[in-house]
Short mmCIF file of C-alpha atoms and ligand atoms in Angstrom, two decimals:
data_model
loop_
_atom_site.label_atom_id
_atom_site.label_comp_id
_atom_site.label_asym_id
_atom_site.label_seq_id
_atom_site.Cartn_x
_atom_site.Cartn_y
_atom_site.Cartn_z
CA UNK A 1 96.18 124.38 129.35
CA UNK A 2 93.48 121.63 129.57
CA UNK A 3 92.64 119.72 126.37
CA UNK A 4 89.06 118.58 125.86
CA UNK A 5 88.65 115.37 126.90
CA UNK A 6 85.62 114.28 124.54
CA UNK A 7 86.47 116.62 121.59
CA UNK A 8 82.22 117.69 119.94
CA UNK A 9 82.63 117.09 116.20
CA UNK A 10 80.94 119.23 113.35
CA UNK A 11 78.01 117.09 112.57
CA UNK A 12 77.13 116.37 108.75
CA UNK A 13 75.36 113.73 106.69
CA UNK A 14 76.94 112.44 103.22
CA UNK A 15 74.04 112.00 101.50
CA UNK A 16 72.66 109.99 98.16
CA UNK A 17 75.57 107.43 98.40
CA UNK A 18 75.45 103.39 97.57
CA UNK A 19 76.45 101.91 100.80
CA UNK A 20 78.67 99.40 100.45
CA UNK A 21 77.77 96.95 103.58
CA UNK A 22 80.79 94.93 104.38
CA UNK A 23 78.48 91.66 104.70
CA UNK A 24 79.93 88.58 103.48
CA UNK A 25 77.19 88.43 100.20
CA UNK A 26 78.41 91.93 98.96
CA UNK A 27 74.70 93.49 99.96
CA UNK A 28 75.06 97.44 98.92
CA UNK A 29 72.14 99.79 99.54
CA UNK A 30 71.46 102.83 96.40
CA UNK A 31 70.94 106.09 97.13
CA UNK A 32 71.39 106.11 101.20
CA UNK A 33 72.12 109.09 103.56
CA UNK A 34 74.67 108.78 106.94
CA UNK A 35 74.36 111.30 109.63
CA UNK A 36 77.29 111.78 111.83
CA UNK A 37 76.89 113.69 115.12
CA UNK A 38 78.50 115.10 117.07
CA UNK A 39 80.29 112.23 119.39
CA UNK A 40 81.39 110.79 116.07
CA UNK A 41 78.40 107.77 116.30
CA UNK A 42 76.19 107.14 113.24
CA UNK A 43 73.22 108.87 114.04
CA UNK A 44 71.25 107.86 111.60
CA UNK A 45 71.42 105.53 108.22
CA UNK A 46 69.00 104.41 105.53
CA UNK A 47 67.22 105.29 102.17
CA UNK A 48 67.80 108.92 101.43
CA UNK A 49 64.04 109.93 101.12
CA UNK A 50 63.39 108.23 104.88
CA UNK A 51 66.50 110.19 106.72
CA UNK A 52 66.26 113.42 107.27
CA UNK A 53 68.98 115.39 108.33
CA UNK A 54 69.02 117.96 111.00
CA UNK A 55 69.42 121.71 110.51
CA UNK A 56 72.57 122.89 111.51
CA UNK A 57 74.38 119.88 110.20
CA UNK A 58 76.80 119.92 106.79
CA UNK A 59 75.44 118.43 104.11
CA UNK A 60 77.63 116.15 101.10
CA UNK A 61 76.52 115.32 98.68
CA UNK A 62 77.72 111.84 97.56
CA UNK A 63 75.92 110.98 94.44
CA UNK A 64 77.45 108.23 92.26
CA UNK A 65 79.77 107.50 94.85
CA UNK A 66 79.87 105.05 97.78
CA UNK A 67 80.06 104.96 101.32
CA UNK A 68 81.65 101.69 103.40
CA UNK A 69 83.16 100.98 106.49
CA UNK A 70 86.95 102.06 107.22
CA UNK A 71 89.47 99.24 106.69
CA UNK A 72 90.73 97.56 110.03
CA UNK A 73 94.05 95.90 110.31
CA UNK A 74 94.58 93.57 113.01
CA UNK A 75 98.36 93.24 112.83
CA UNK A 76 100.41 96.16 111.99
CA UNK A 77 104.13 96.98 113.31
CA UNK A 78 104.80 100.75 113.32
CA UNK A 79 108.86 100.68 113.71
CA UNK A 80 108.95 100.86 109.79
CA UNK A 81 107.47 101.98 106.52
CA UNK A 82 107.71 98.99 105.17
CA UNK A 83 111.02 99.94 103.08
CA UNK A 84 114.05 97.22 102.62
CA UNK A 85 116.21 97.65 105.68
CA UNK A 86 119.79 96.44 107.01
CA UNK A 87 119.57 93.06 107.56
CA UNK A 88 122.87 93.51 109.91
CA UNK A 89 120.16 95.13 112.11
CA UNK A 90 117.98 92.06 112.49
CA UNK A 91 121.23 89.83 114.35
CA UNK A 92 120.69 89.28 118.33
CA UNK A 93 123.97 91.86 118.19
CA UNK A 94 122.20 94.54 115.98
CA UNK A 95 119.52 94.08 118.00
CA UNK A 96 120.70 94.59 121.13
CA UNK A 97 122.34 97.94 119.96
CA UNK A 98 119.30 99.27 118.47
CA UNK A 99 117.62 98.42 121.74
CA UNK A 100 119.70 100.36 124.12
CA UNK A 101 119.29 103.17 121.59
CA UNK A 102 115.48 103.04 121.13
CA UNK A 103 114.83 102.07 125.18
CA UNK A 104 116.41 105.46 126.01
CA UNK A 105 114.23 108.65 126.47
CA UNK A 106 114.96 110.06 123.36
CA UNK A 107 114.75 106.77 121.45
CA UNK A 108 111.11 106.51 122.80
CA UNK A 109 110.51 109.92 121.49
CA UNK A 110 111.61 109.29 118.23
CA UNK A 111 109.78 106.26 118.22
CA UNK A 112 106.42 108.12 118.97
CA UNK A 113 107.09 109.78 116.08
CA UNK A 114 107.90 107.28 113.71
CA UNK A 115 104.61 105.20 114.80
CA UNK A 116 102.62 109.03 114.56
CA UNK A 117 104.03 109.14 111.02
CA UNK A 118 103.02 105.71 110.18
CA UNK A 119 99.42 105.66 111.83
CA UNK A 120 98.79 108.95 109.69
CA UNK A 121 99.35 107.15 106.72
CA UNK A 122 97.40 104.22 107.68
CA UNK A 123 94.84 106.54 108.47
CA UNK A 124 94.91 108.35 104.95
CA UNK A 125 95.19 105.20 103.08
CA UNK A 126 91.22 104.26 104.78
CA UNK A 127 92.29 102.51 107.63
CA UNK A 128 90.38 103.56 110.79
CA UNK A 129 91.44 100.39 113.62
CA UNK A 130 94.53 99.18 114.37
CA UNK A 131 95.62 96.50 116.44
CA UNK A 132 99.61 96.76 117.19
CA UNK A 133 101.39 93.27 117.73
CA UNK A 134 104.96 94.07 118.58
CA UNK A 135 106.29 97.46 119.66
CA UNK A 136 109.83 98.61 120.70
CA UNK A 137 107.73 100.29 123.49
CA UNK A 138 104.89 101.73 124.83
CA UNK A 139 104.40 104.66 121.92
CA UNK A 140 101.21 102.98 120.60
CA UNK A 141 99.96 103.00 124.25
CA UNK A 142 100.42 106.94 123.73
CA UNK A 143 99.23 107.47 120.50
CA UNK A 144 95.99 105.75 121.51
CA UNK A 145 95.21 107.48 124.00
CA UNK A 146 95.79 110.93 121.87
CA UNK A 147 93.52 110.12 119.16
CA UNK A 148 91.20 108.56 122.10
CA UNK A 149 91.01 112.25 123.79
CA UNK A 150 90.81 114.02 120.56
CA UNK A 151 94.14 115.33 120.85
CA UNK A 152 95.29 114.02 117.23
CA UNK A 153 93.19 112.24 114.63
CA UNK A 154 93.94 109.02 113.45
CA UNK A 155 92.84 104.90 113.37
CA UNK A 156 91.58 103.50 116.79
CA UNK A 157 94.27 102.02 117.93
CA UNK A 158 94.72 98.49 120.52
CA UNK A 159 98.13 98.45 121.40
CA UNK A 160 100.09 95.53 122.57
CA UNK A 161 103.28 97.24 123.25
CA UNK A 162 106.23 94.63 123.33
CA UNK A 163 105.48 91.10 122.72
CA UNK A 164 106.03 87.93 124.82
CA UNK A 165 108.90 85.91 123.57
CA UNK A 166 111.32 83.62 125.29
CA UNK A 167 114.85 84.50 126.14
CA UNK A 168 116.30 85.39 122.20
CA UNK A 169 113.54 84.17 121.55
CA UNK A 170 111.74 85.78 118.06
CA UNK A 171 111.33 89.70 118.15
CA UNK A 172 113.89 89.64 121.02
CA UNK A 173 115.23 91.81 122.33
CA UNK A 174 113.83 94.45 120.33
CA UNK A 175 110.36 94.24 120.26
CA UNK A 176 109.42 91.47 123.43
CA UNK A 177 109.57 91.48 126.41
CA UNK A 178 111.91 87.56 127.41
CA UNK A 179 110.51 85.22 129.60
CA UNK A 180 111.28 81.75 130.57
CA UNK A 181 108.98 79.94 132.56
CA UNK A 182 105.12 80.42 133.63
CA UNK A 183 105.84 82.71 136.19
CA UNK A 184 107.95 84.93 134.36
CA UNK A 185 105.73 84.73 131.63
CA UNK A 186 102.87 85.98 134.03
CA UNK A 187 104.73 89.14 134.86
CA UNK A 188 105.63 89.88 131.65
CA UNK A 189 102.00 89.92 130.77
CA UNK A 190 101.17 92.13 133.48
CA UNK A 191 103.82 94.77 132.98
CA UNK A 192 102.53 95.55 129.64
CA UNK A 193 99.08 95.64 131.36
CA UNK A 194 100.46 97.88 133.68
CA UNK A 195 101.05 99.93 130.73
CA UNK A 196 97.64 99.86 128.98
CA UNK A 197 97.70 97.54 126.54
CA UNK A 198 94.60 95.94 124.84
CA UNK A 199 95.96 93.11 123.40
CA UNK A 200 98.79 90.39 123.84
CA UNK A 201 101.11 89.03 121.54
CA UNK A 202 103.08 85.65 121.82
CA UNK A 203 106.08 84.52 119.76
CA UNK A 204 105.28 80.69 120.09
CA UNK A 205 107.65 79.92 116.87
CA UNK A 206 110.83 81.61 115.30
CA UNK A 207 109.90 83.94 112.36
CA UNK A 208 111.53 84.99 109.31
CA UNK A 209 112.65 88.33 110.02
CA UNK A 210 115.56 87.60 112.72
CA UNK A 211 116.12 84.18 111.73
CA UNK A 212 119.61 83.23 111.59
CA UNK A 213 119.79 79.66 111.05
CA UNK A 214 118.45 77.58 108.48
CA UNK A 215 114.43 76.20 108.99
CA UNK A 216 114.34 78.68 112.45
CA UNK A 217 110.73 80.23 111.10
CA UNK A 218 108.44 78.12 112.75
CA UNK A 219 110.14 76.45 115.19
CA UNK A 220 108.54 75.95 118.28
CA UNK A 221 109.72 78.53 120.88
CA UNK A 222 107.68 79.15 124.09
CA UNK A 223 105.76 76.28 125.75
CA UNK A 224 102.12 75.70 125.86
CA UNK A 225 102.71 76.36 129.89
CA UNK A 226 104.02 79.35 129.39
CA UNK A 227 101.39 80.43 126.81
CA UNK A 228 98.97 78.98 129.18
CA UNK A 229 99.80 81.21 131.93
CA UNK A 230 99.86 84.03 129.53
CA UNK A 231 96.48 83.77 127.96
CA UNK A 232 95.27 83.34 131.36
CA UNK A 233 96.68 86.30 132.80
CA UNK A 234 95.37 88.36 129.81
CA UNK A 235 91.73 87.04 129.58
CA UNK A 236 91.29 87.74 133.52
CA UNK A 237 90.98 91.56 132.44
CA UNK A 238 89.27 90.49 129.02
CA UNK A 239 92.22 91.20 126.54
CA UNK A 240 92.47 88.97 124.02
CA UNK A 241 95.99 87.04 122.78
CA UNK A 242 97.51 86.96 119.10
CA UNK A 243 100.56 84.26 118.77
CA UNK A 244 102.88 84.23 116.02
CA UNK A 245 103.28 80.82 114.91
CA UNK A 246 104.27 79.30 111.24
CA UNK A 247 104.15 75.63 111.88
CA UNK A 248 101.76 72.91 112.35
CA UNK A 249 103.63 72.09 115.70
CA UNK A 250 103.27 76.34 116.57
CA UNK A 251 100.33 76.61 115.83
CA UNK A 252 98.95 73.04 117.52
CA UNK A 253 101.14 74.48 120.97
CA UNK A 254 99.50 77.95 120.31
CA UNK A 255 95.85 76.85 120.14
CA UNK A 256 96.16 74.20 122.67
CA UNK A 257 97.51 77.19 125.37
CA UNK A 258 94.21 79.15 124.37
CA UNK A 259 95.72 81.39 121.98
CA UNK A 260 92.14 84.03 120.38
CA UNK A 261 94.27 84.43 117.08
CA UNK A 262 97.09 82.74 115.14
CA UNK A 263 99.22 85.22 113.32
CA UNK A 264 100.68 83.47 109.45
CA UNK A 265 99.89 80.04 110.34
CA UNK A 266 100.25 76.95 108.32
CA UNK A 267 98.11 74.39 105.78
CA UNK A 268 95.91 72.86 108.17
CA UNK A 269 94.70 69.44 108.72
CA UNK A 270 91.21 68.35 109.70
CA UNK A 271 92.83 68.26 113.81
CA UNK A 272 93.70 71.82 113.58
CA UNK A 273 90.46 73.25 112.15
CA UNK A 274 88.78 71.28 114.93
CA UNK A 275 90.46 73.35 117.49
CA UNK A 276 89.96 76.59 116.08
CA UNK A 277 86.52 76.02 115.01
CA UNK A 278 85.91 74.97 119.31
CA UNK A 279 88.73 76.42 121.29
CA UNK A 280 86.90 76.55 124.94
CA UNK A 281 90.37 78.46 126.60
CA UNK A 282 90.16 81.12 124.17
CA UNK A 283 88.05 84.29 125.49
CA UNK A 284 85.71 84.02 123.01
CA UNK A 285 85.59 79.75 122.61
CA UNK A 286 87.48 80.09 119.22
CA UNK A 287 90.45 81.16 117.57
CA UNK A 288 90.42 82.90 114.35
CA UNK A 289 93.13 83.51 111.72
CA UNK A 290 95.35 86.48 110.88
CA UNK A 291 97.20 84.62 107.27
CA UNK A 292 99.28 88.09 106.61
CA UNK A 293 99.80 87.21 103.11
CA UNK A 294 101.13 90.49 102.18
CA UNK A 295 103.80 89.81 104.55
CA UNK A 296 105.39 86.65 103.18
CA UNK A 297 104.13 86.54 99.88
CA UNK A 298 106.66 88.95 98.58
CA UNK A 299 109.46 86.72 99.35
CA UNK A 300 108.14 83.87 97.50
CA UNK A 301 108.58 86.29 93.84
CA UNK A 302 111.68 88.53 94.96
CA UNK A 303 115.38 88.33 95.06
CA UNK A 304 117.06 88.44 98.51
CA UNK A 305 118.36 91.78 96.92
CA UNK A 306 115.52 93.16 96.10
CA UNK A 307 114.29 92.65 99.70
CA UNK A 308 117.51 93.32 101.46
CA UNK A 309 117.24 90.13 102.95
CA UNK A 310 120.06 87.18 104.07
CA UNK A 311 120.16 84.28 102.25
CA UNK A 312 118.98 82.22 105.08
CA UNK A 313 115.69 84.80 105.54
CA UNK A 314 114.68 84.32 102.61
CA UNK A 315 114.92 80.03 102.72
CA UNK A 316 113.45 80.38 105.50
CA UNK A 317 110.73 82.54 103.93
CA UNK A 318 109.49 80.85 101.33
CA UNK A 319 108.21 77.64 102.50
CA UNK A 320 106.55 79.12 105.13
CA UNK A 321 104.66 82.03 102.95
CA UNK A 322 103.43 79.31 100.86
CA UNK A 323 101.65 76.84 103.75
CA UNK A 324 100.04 80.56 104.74
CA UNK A 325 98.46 80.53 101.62
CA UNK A 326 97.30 77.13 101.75
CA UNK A 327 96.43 77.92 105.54
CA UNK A 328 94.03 80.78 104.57
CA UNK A 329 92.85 78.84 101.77
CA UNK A 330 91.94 75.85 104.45
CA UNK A 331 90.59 78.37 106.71
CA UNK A 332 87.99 79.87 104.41
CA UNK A 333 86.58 76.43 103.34
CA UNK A 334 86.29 75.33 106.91
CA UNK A 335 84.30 78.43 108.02
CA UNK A 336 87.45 79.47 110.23
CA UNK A 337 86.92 83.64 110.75
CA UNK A 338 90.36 84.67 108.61
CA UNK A 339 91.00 88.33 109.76
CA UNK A 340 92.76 91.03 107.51
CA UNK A 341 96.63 91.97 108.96
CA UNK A 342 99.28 93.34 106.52
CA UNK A 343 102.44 93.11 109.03
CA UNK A 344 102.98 96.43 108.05
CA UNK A 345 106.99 97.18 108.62
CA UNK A 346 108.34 93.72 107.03
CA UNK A 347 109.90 94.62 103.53
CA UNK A 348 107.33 95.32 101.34
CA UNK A 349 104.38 95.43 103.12
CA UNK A 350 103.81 99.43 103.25
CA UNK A 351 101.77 101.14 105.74
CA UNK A 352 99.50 102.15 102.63
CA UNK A 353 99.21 98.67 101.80
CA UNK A 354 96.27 97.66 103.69
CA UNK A 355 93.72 97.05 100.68
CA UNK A 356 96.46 94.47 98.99
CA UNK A 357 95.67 91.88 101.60
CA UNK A 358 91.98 91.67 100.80
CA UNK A 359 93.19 91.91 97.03
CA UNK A 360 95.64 88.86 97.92
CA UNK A 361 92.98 87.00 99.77
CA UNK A 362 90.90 87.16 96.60
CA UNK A 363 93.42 86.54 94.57
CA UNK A 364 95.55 83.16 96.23
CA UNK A 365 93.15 82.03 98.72
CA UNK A 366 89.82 81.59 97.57
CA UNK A 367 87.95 84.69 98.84
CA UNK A 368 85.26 86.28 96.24
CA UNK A 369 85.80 90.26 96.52
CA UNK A 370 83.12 90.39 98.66
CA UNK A 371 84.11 87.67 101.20
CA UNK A 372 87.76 89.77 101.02
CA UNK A 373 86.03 93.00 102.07
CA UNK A 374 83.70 91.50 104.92
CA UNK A 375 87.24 90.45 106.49
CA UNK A 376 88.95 93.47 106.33
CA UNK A 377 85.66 95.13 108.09
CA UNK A 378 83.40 93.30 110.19
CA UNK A 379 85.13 89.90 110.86
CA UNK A 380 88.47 91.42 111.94
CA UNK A 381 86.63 94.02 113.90
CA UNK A 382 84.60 90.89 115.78
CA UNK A 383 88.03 88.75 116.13
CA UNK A 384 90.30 91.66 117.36
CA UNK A 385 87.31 92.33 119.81
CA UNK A 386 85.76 95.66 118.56
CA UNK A 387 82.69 94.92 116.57
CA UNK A 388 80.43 96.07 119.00
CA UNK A 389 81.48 99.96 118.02
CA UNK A 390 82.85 99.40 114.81
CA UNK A 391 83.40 97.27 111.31
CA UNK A 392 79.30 97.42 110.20
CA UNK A 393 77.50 100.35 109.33
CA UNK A 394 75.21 100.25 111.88
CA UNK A 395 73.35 103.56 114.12
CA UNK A 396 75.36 103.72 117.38
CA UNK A 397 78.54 102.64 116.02
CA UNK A 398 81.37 104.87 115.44
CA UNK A 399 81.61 106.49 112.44
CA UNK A 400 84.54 105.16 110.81
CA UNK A 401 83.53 105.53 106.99
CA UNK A 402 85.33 105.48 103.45
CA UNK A 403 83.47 107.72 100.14
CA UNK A 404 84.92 105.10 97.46
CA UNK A 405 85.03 106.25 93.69
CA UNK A 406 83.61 102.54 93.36
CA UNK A 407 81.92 99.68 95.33
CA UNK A 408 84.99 97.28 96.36
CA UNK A 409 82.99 94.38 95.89
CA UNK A 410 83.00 95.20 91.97
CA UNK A 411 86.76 96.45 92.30
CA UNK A 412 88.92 95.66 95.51
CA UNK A 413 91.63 98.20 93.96
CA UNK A 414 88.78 101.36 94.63
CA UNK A 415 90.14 101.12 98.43
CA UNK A 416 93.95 101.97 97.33
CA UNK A 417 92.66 105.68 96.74
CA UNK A 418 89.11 106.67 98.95
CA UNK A 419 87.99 110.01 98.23
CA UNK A 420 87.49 110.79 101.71
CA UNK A 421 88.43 108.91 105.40
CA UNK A 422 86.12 109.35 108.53
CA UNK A 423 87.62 108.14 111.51
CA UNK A 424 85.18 108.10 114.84
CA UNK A 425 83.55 111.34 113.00
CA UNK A 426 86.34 113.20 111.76
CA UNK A 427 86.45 114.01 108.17
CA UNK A 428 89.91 113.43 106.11
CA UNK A 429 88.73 115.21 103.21
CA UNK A 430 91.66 114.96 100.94
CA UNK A 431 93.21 111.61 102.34
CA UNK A 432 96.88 111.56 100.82
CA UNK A 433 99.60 109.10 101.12
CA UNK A 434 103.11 109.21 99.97
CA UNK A 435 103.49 106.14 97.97
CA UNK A 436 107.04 104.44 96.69
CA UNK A 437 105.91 103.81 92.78
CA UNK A 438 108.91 101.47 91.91
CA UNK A 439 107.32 99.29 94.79
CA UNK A 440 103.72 99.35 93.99
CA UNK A 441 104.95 98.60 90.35
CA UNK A 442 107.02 95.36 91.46
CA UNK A 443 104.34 94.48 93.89
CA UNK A 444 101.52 94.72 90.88
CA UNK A 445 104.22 93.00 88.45
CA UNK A 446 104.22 89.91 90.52
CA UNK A 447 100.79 89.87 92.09
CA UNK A 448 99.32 89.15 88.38
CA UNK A 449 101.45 85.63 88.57
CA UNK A 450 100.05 82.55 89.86
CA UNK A 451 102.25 81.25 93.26
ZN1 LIG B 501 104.17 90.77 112.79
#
C-alpha cells in the first residue's frame, strides 16, 4: 500500500471574517475572505468584495467572526500532559529505570503514542507549530514526518529529539543525550542529526524538575566549549540551538557559545541585552528569548502538594520563576524578540495551555494583548526559524488559521476555545480538548494575583 506523499486538500475560502493580523500594533482587517487550495497555501487574502473565490471550492461563511494565525509554541515536551507526577521518578535512580523501560522497542512505541496523543491536543487547542526541546527519543522525528506526508493531521512539528546535557547532567538520562567534552559533544549533535532533527537543545544549567540539591536550577553545567562545538556543529546544516539556562552565569556561558535562543532565563543587566540584541555566533546574529512563564510561574502560588513536587524543587523553583518574569519583562523593554513556549509536560502547564502564556505575558511582563499575540505568531515563528511559511497571514504561506469567537487582541482568553483549527489546509472543524477543570480553576484562581 503506498500512501500519498503530498496529500491534495479540499479547497475552500472562509469568507466575510475580521482578520486578526498577528502584527505587533493589533492591525485587524473587517470583512476579509481566505482561500485555501489545494497544497494547503493561502491562495488568496484580502477585502471580501476584491477576492473572488473559485468554483469548485467550499465556501464558509465567517461573518462576525475572526480569522488569525494558528498559535506556535516553541518549547513543548510531549512525555506528559502536564498532570502532577511522581517526583520519585525525577531521581538519577528513577530515571535511569524509566529509561531502560522507555529506550526499549515497545517503550518507543508507547512513547509515539503518548506524544500522538499530546500533539492532537495541541493541535485542537489552535496550535499549528511545534518545536520539541527534549524527547525520550526520536517519536517527534516520526510524528513529523506523518503529518509532513499527510499521513495524520496535526501542528508542524521541529523536533529535537534528546537534548545535549553533560554526564547527569539536567534531563539526564532520560531525555539527553551525556557528553563531556567538545568532541563528545560534537557527536552527540550529530547523532540526533543523523536522526532528523531540526533543532538542538542544550542543558547549559541545572533545572528545577530533577534537581536534587538545594540552589541546583541554574547552575552552570556544560561549558561554553562544549556549547561552542555544539552550536557549531548544528548551524553547519542550518539548525538552530535552544539552551536551557536560569542564571545570569547560564545564560552569559549560553550566549557567549552562540546559543539562537535562551529557554527561562534570568533578570538581565544592560551586558546581557547587549549580547542578545548582537550575537554574531548565533545563525541568525541574535538570540531571542523563550521566558516559559507558564512553566515556573505555578510554583511561585502552589503548595509542593499541590504540584507533587520535593521540597527542594520547589526552593529551587521559586526564585528562579520570578527572575523569568523580570527577564521577559527586561526583554520586552530592550526590543529583545521574546518567543511564546509553555514547557508543556512540567506540572501544570497542560498541552491545552498554550494561550495562557500570551495571557501571562500580558499579564506579569509588560506585553499589551496585542504585543502577547504577535509573539505567539509571527515572532516565535521568525526565532524558531519558520516564518518564511508560516506565523503571518500572508498568500504563499501555509495555511495554518484559527475562526476565533473574538479578536484576541480585545480578549486573549478567545484563543482557549477557537471555533475551528486549520493546520497546513486541513480543517478541524469541531476542535475539542479534554480539559482538567479543577486545574484550569486553580490556574485562573491564582493568575488574578499580583506575583
Ligand atoms: Zn523544557
Amino acid at each position: 500500500m503506498s500512501l500519498p506523499h503530498h496529500p491534495t486538500i479540499e479547497p475552500f475560502a472562509i469568507e466575510h471574517a475580521t482578520l486578526a493580523t498577528g502584527d505587533e500594533d493589533g492591525r485587524s482587517i473587517p470583512d476579509s475572505t481566505v482561500v485555501v487550495d489545494e497544497v494547503g497555501r493561502i491562495e488568496a487574502i484580502g477585502p471580501s468584495a476584491s477576492v473572488s473565490v473559485p468554483s469548485g471550492y467550499h465556501r464558509l461563511d465567517a461573518t462576525g467572526k475572526v480569522v488569525s494565525p494558528g498559535m506556535i509554541n516553541g518549547h513543548i515536551h510531549t512525555n506528559s500532559k502536564g498532570l502532577p507526577g511522581n517526583p520519585k521518578n525525577q531521581t538519577p535512580a528513577g530515571q535511569r529505570r524509566l529509561v531502560r523501560l522507555l529506550r526499549s522497542l515497545p517503550g518507543q512505541i508507547f512513547m509515539y503514542f503518548n506524544s500522538k496523543s499530546n500533539i492532537e491536543t495541541m493541535l485542537n487547542s489552535g496550535v499549528t507549530t511545534v518545536r520539541s526541546v527534549g524527547d525520550i527519543g526520536y517519536e517527534l522525528t516520526w510524528l513529523r514526518d506523518e503529518i509532513r506526508d499527510g499521513i495524520l493531521v496535526g501542528p508542524r512539528i521541529i523536533p529535537a529529539g534528546p537534548m545535549m546535557s553533560i554526564p547527569d547532567g539536567h534531563g539526564a538520562p532520560l531525555s539527553a543525550l551525556e557528553s563531556a567534552t567538545p568532541e563528545e559533544s560534537r557527536h552527540t549533535t550529530a547523532v540526533n542529526i543523523a536522526h532528523g532533527v531540526r533543532a538542538i537543545k542544550i542543558a547549559a544549567t541545572g533545572g528545577v524538575t530533577d534537581s536534587q540539591v538545594p540552589g541546583e536550577a541554574g547552575t552552570p553545567q556544560m561549558s561554553i566549549e562544549q556549547m561552542r562545538a555544539i552550536c557549531e556543529t548544528a548551524h553547519e546544516v542550518g539548525i538552530i540551538v535552544a539552551a536551557h539556562a536560569q542564571s545570569r552565569q547560564g545564560v552569559y556561558n549560553a550566549l557567549k557559545a552562540g546559543v539562537d535562543t535562551i529557554e527561562h532565563g534570568c533578570p538581565l543587566d544592560d551586558e546581557l541585552i547587549g549580547m542578545f540584541l548582537d550575537n554574531p555566533l548565533t545563525l541568525r546574529g541574535y538570540s531571542a528569548l523563550e521566558p516559559t512563564l507558564s512553566a515556573g510561574l505555578p510554583t511561585a502560588f502552589l503548595t509542593k502538594e499541590t504540584l507533587h513536587m520535593t521540597e527542594i524543587q520547589l526552593d529551587n523553583s521559586i526564585p528562579i520563576a520570578k527572575g523569568v518574569v523580570v527577564g521577559a519583562r527586561n526583554a520586552h523593554k530592550a526590543g529583545i524578540k521574546v518567543g511564546v513556549g509553555t514547557d508543556t509536560g512540567v506540572p501544570y502547564s497542560m498541552a491545552y495551555g498554550t494561550w495562557r502564556e500570551m495571557d501571562l505575558l500580558h499579564r506579569y511582563s509588560g506585553f499589551t494583548t496585542a504585543e502577547a499575540f504577535h509573539a505567539g505568531t509571527q515572532v516565535t515563528a521568525e526565532i524558531i526559524g519558520v516564518s518564511d511559511i508560516t506565523g503571518s497571514l500572508e498568500v504563499g504561506k501555509s495555511a495554518d488559521l484559527l475562526v476565533l469567537a473574538e479578536n484576541p487582541v480585545d480578549n486573549l482568553r478567545t484563543l482557549e476555545h477557537p471555533l475551528m483549527v486549520v493546520a497546513a489546509g486541513h480543517p478541524i472543524f469541531r476542535p475539542s480538548v479534554k480539559r482538567y477543570p479543577e486545574i484550569e480553576s486553580t490556574l485562573d484562581m491564582i493568575y488574578s494575583k499580583p506575583l
